CSV table of C-alpha atoms in Angstrom, one decimal:
chain,number,residue,atom,x,y,z
H,4,MET,CA,52.4,80.9,64.6
H,5,LEU,CA,53.5,77.8,63.2
H,6,ARG,CA,52.5,74.2,64.0
H,7,ILE,CA,54.9,71.0,63.4
H,8,GLU,CA,54.0,68.2,65.7
H,9,ASP,CA,53.5,69.2,69.0
H,10,THR,CA,55.2,72.0,68.9
H,11,ILE,CA,54.2,75.5,67.9
H,12,PHE,CA,56.6,78.0,67.0
H,13,SER,CA,56.5,81.7,66.5
H,14,LEU,CA,56.7,83.0,63.2
H,15,ASP,CA,59.0,86.2,64.7
H,16,LEU,CA,61.6,82.9,64.9
H,17,LEU,CA,61.6,82.7,61.0
H,18,GLU,CA,61.0,86.4,60.1
H,19,LYS,CA,63.3,88.1,62.2
H,20,GLN,CA,67.2,88.6,62.1
H,21,PHE,CA,69.2,87.7,65.0
H,22,ILE,CA,72.8,87.2,66.2
H,23,CYS,CA,74.7,87.4,69.4
H,24,ASP,CA,77.3,91.1,69.7
H,25,LEU,CA,79.3,90.6,72.2
H,26,ALA,CA,81.1,93.2,71.9
H,27,LYS,CA,78.4,96.0,71.6
H,28,CYS,CA,76.3,94.2,74.1
H,29,HIS,CA,78.9,92.6,76.9
H,30,GLY,CA,76.9,89.3,77.8
H,31,SER,CA,73.2,91.9,78.9
H,32,CYS,CA,71.3,89.0,79.1
H,33,CYS,CA,73.4,87.4,82.1
H,34,ARG,CA,73.5,90.9,83.4
H,35,TYR,CA,69.9,92.6,83.9
H,36,GLY,CA,66.4,90.9,84.3
H,37,ASP,CA,63.8,90.7,86.6
H,38,ALA,CA,65.2,86.9,88.1
H,39,GLY,CA,67.3,84.9,86.9
H,40,ALA,CA,67.2,82.1,84.1
H,41,PRO,CA,64.4,79.7,83.9
H,42,LEU,CA,65.5,75.9,84.8
H,43,GLU,CA,64.2,72.1,84.4
H,44,LYS,CA,64.1,70.6,87.3
H,45,ASP,CA,66.4,68.7,86.2
H,46,GLU,CA,68.8,71.3,85.3
H,47,ALA,CA,68.5,72.4,88.9
H,48,ASP,CA,69.4,68.8,90.1
H,49,ILE,CA,72.9,68.4,87.4
H,50,LEU,CA,73.8,72.7,88.8
H,51,GLU,CA,74.1,71.4,92.6
H,52,SER,CA,75.6,68.2,91.5
H,53,VAL,CA,78.7,70.2,89.0
H,54,TRP,CA,78.7,72.7,92.0
H,55,PRO,CA,82.3,72.3,92.9
H,56,VAL,CA,83.3,72.3,89.5
H,57,VAL,CA,81.7,75.4,88.0
H,58,LYS,CA,82.0,77.3,91.5
H,59,GLU,CA,85.8,77.5,90.7
H,60,TYR,CA,85.6,79.9,88.0
H,61,LEU,CA,83.1,82.1,89.9
H,62,GLN,CA,84.2,85.5,91.0
H,63,PRO,CA,83.2,85.8,94.9
H,64,GLU,CA,80.3,87.5,94.8
H,65,GLY,CA,78.5,84.5,92.8
H,66,ILE,CA,80.3,82.4,94.9
H,67,ASN,CA,78.9,83.5,97.7
H,68,ALA,CA,75.6,84.1,96.2
H,69,VAL,CA,75.1,80.4,95.7
H,70,GLU,CA,76.1,79.4,99.0
H,71,ASN,CA,73.6,81.8,100.4
H,72,GLN,CA,70.8,81.5,99.1
H,73,GLY,CA,71.7,77.6,96.5
H,74,SER,CA,72.4,76.4,93.0
H,75,SER,CA,68.8,77.2,92.4
H,76,VAL,CA,66.2,79.2,93.8
H,77,THR,CA,62.2,80.0,93.0
H,78,ASP,CA,61.0,82.7,92.6
H,79,LYS,CA,57.8,84.8,92.5
H,80,ASP,CA,56.6,82.6,90.4
H,81,ASN,CA,57.1,79.7,91.9
H,82,ASP,CA,59.6,78.8,89.3
H,83,LEU,CA,62.9,77.2,89.5
H,84,VAL,CA,65.4,79.5,88.1
H,85,THR,CA,69.2,80.4,89.3
H,86,PRO,CA,70.2,83.0,91.3
H,87,LEU,CA,70.9,86.7,91.4
H,88,ILE,CA,73.8,88.8,92.5
H,89,ASP,CA,72.5,91.6,94.6
H,90,ASP,CA,68.6,91.4,92.6
H,91,LYS,CA,71.3,92.3,89.1
H,92,GLU,CA,73.6,89.6,87.4
H,93,CYS,CA,73.5,85.8,87.1
H,94,ALA,CA,75.2,84.2,90.3
H,95,TYR,CA,76.7,81.8,87.4
H,96,THR,CA,78.7,85.0,85.6
H,97,ILE,CA,82.3,85.5,85.4
H,98,VAL,CA,83.1,89.0,84.0
H,99,LYS,CA,86.3,89.3,81.3
H,100,ASP,CA,87.0,92.4,79.5
H,101,ASP,CA,84.2,93.8,80.9
H,102,ILE,CA,81.8,90.9,79.3
H,103,TYR,CA,80.2,88.6,81.0
H,104,MET,CA,79.9,85.3,79.9
H,105,CYS,CA,78.5,81.8,82.1
H,106,GLY,CA,80.5,80.7,84.3
H,107,ILE,CA,79.1,77.1,83.5
H,108,GLU,CA,79.8,77.1,80.3
H,109,HIS,CA,83.3,78.0,80.9
H,110,ALA,CA,83.3,74.6,83.2
H,111,PHE,CA,82.2,72.7,79.8
H,112,ASN,CA,84.6,74.3,76.5
H,113,GLU,CA,87.2,73.4,79.0
H,114,GLY,CA,85.8,69.7,80.1
H,115,ARG,CA,85.4,69.7,82.9
H,116,ILE,CA,81.8,69.3,83.4
H,117,SER,CA,79.1,67.9,80.4
H,118,PHE,CA,76.4,69.6,81.4
H,119,ARG,CA,76.6,73.5,78.6
H,120,LYS,CA,73.9,75.9,80.6
H,121,PRO,CA,70.5,75.9,81.3
H,122,ILE,CA,68.2,75.1,78.4
H,123,SER,CA,67.1,78.8,78.3
H,124,CYS,CA,70.1,80.4,78.5
H,125,HIS,CA,71.6,78.1,75.2
H,126,LEU,CA,67.8,79.4,73.9
H,127,PHE,CA,67.9,83.3,74.6
H,128,PRO,CA,66.2,85.4,72.9
H,129,ALA,CA,63.7,82.4,72.6
H,130,ARG,CA,61.6,81.3,75.3
H,131,MET,CA,60.4,77.7,75.4
H,132,LYS,CA,57.6,76.3,77.7
H,133,LYS,CA,55.8,73.5,77.5
H,134,PHE,CA,52.1,73.3,78.5
H,135,SER,CA,50.3,69.8,79.1
H,136,ASP,CA,49.6,69.5,75.1
H,137,PHE,CA,52.1,71.0,73.3
H,138,ILE,CA,55.5,73.4,73.6
H,139,ALA,CA,55.6,76.9,72.5
H,140,VAL,CA,58.6,78.9,71.1
H,141,ASN,CA,58.2,82.4,70.8
H,142,TYR,CA,60.7,84.8,70.2
H,143,SER,CA,61.5,87.5,73.4
H,144,GLN,CA,62.8,90.8,71.7
H,145,GLN,CA,64.9,92.9,74.4
H,146,PRO,CA,66.3,96.2,74.3
H,147,VAL,CA,69.5,95.3,75.5
H,148,CYS,CA,69.7,93.3,72.1
H,149,ALA,CA,69.8,95.5,69.1
H,150,ALA,CA,73.5,95.1,68.0
H,151,ALA,CA,72.7,91.7,67.8
H,152,ARG,CA,69.3,92.3,65.9
H,153,GLU,CA,71.1,95.4,63.7
H,154,LYS,CA,74.1,92.0,62.8
H,155,GLY,CA,71.6,89.5,61.8
H,156,LYS,CA,70.2,91.9,59.5
H,157,ALA,CA,73.5,92.3,58.1
H,158,ASN,CA,74.6,88.8,57.6
H,159,GLY,CA,71.4,87.5,56.4
H,160,VAL,CA,70.8,84.9,59.6
H,161,TYR,CA,67.4,84.3,60.7
H,162,VAL,CA,67.0,83.9,64.7
H,163,TYR,CA,66.3,79.6,64.5
H,164,GLU,CA,69.5,79.7,62.2
H,165,PHE,CA,71.6,81.4,64.6
H,166,LEU,CA,69.9,79.4,67.8
H,167,LYS,CA,69.8,75.8,65.2
H,168,GLU,CA,72.7,74.5,68.2
H,169,PRO,CA,70.3,74.5,71.6
H,170,LEU,CA,67.3,74.2,69.4
H,171,VAL,CA,68.4,70.8,68.4
H,172,ARG,CA,69.4,70.0,71.7
H,173,ALA,CA,66.1,71.2,72.6
H,174,LEU,CA,63.6,69.1,70.5
H,175,GLY,CA,65.6,67.3,68.3
H,176,GLU,CA,67.7,67.0,64.4
H,177,ASN,CA,64.3,66.1,62.8
H,178,MET,CA,61.8,68.9,64.7
H,179,TYR,CA,64.7,71.3,63.5
H,180,ASN,CA,64.7,70.6,60.0
H,181,GLU,CA,61.2,70.3,59.8
H,182,LEU,CA,60.9,73.8,60.9
H,183,CYS,CA,63.9,74.7,58.1
H,184,ILE,CA,61.5,73.0,55.8
H,185,ALA,CA,58.7,75.3,56.9
H,186,ALA,CA,61.6,78.7,56.8
H,187,GLU,CA,61.7,78.2,53.6
H,188,ASP,CA,58.7,77.1,52.3
H,189,LEU,CA,56.6,81.2,54.0
H,190,ARG,CA,60.0,83.0,52.4
H,191,ASN,CA,58.9,81.2,49.4
H,192,ASN,CA,55.5,81.3,49.4
H,193,LYS,CA,53.9,84.9,47.3
H,194,SER,CA,51.5,85.1,48.4
H,195,TYR,CA,52.2,85.2,52.5
H,196,ARG,CA,52.4,88.3,53.9
H,197,ARG,CA,52.9,89.2,57.3
């Protein structure tokens, strides 16, 4: 683990390599899981407010799921998450060329809303959890991301590098810069062995 101020990072973020490969995984992270995407309280409120616009982008099953369950739901662990379609894919997914993508992000990319997507989705495959006195950021190695690990290795891109934009969004530019310095130091430290 690496601690920078009040944030603890898993070393896997600095050592593992990763680049999403949608052509191979087909957006499986939006399609499979035991619950919807984790949401912050303010994100649940935002999803409620942007629903009229986002609705225009979704498949009928997703619209029905949100209209029947709500724009956010509470899961079995009492956490706020996005609703699912038949306990499978996220209700906010759209499918293009057999690839599952985020309808919220599609509306954002077209300039219709200012909210890109939940930070948990943007940070994937990293997970961020806030505790009373620190924040933990961990890499979650998922079987559906095997192609992303291969692509990251082939291109020499580390998880934290791939996740620059969401890490800056979540933790700020200064924290990200400190993380980059620490990662470089770890790689350059000849005595460092995992």
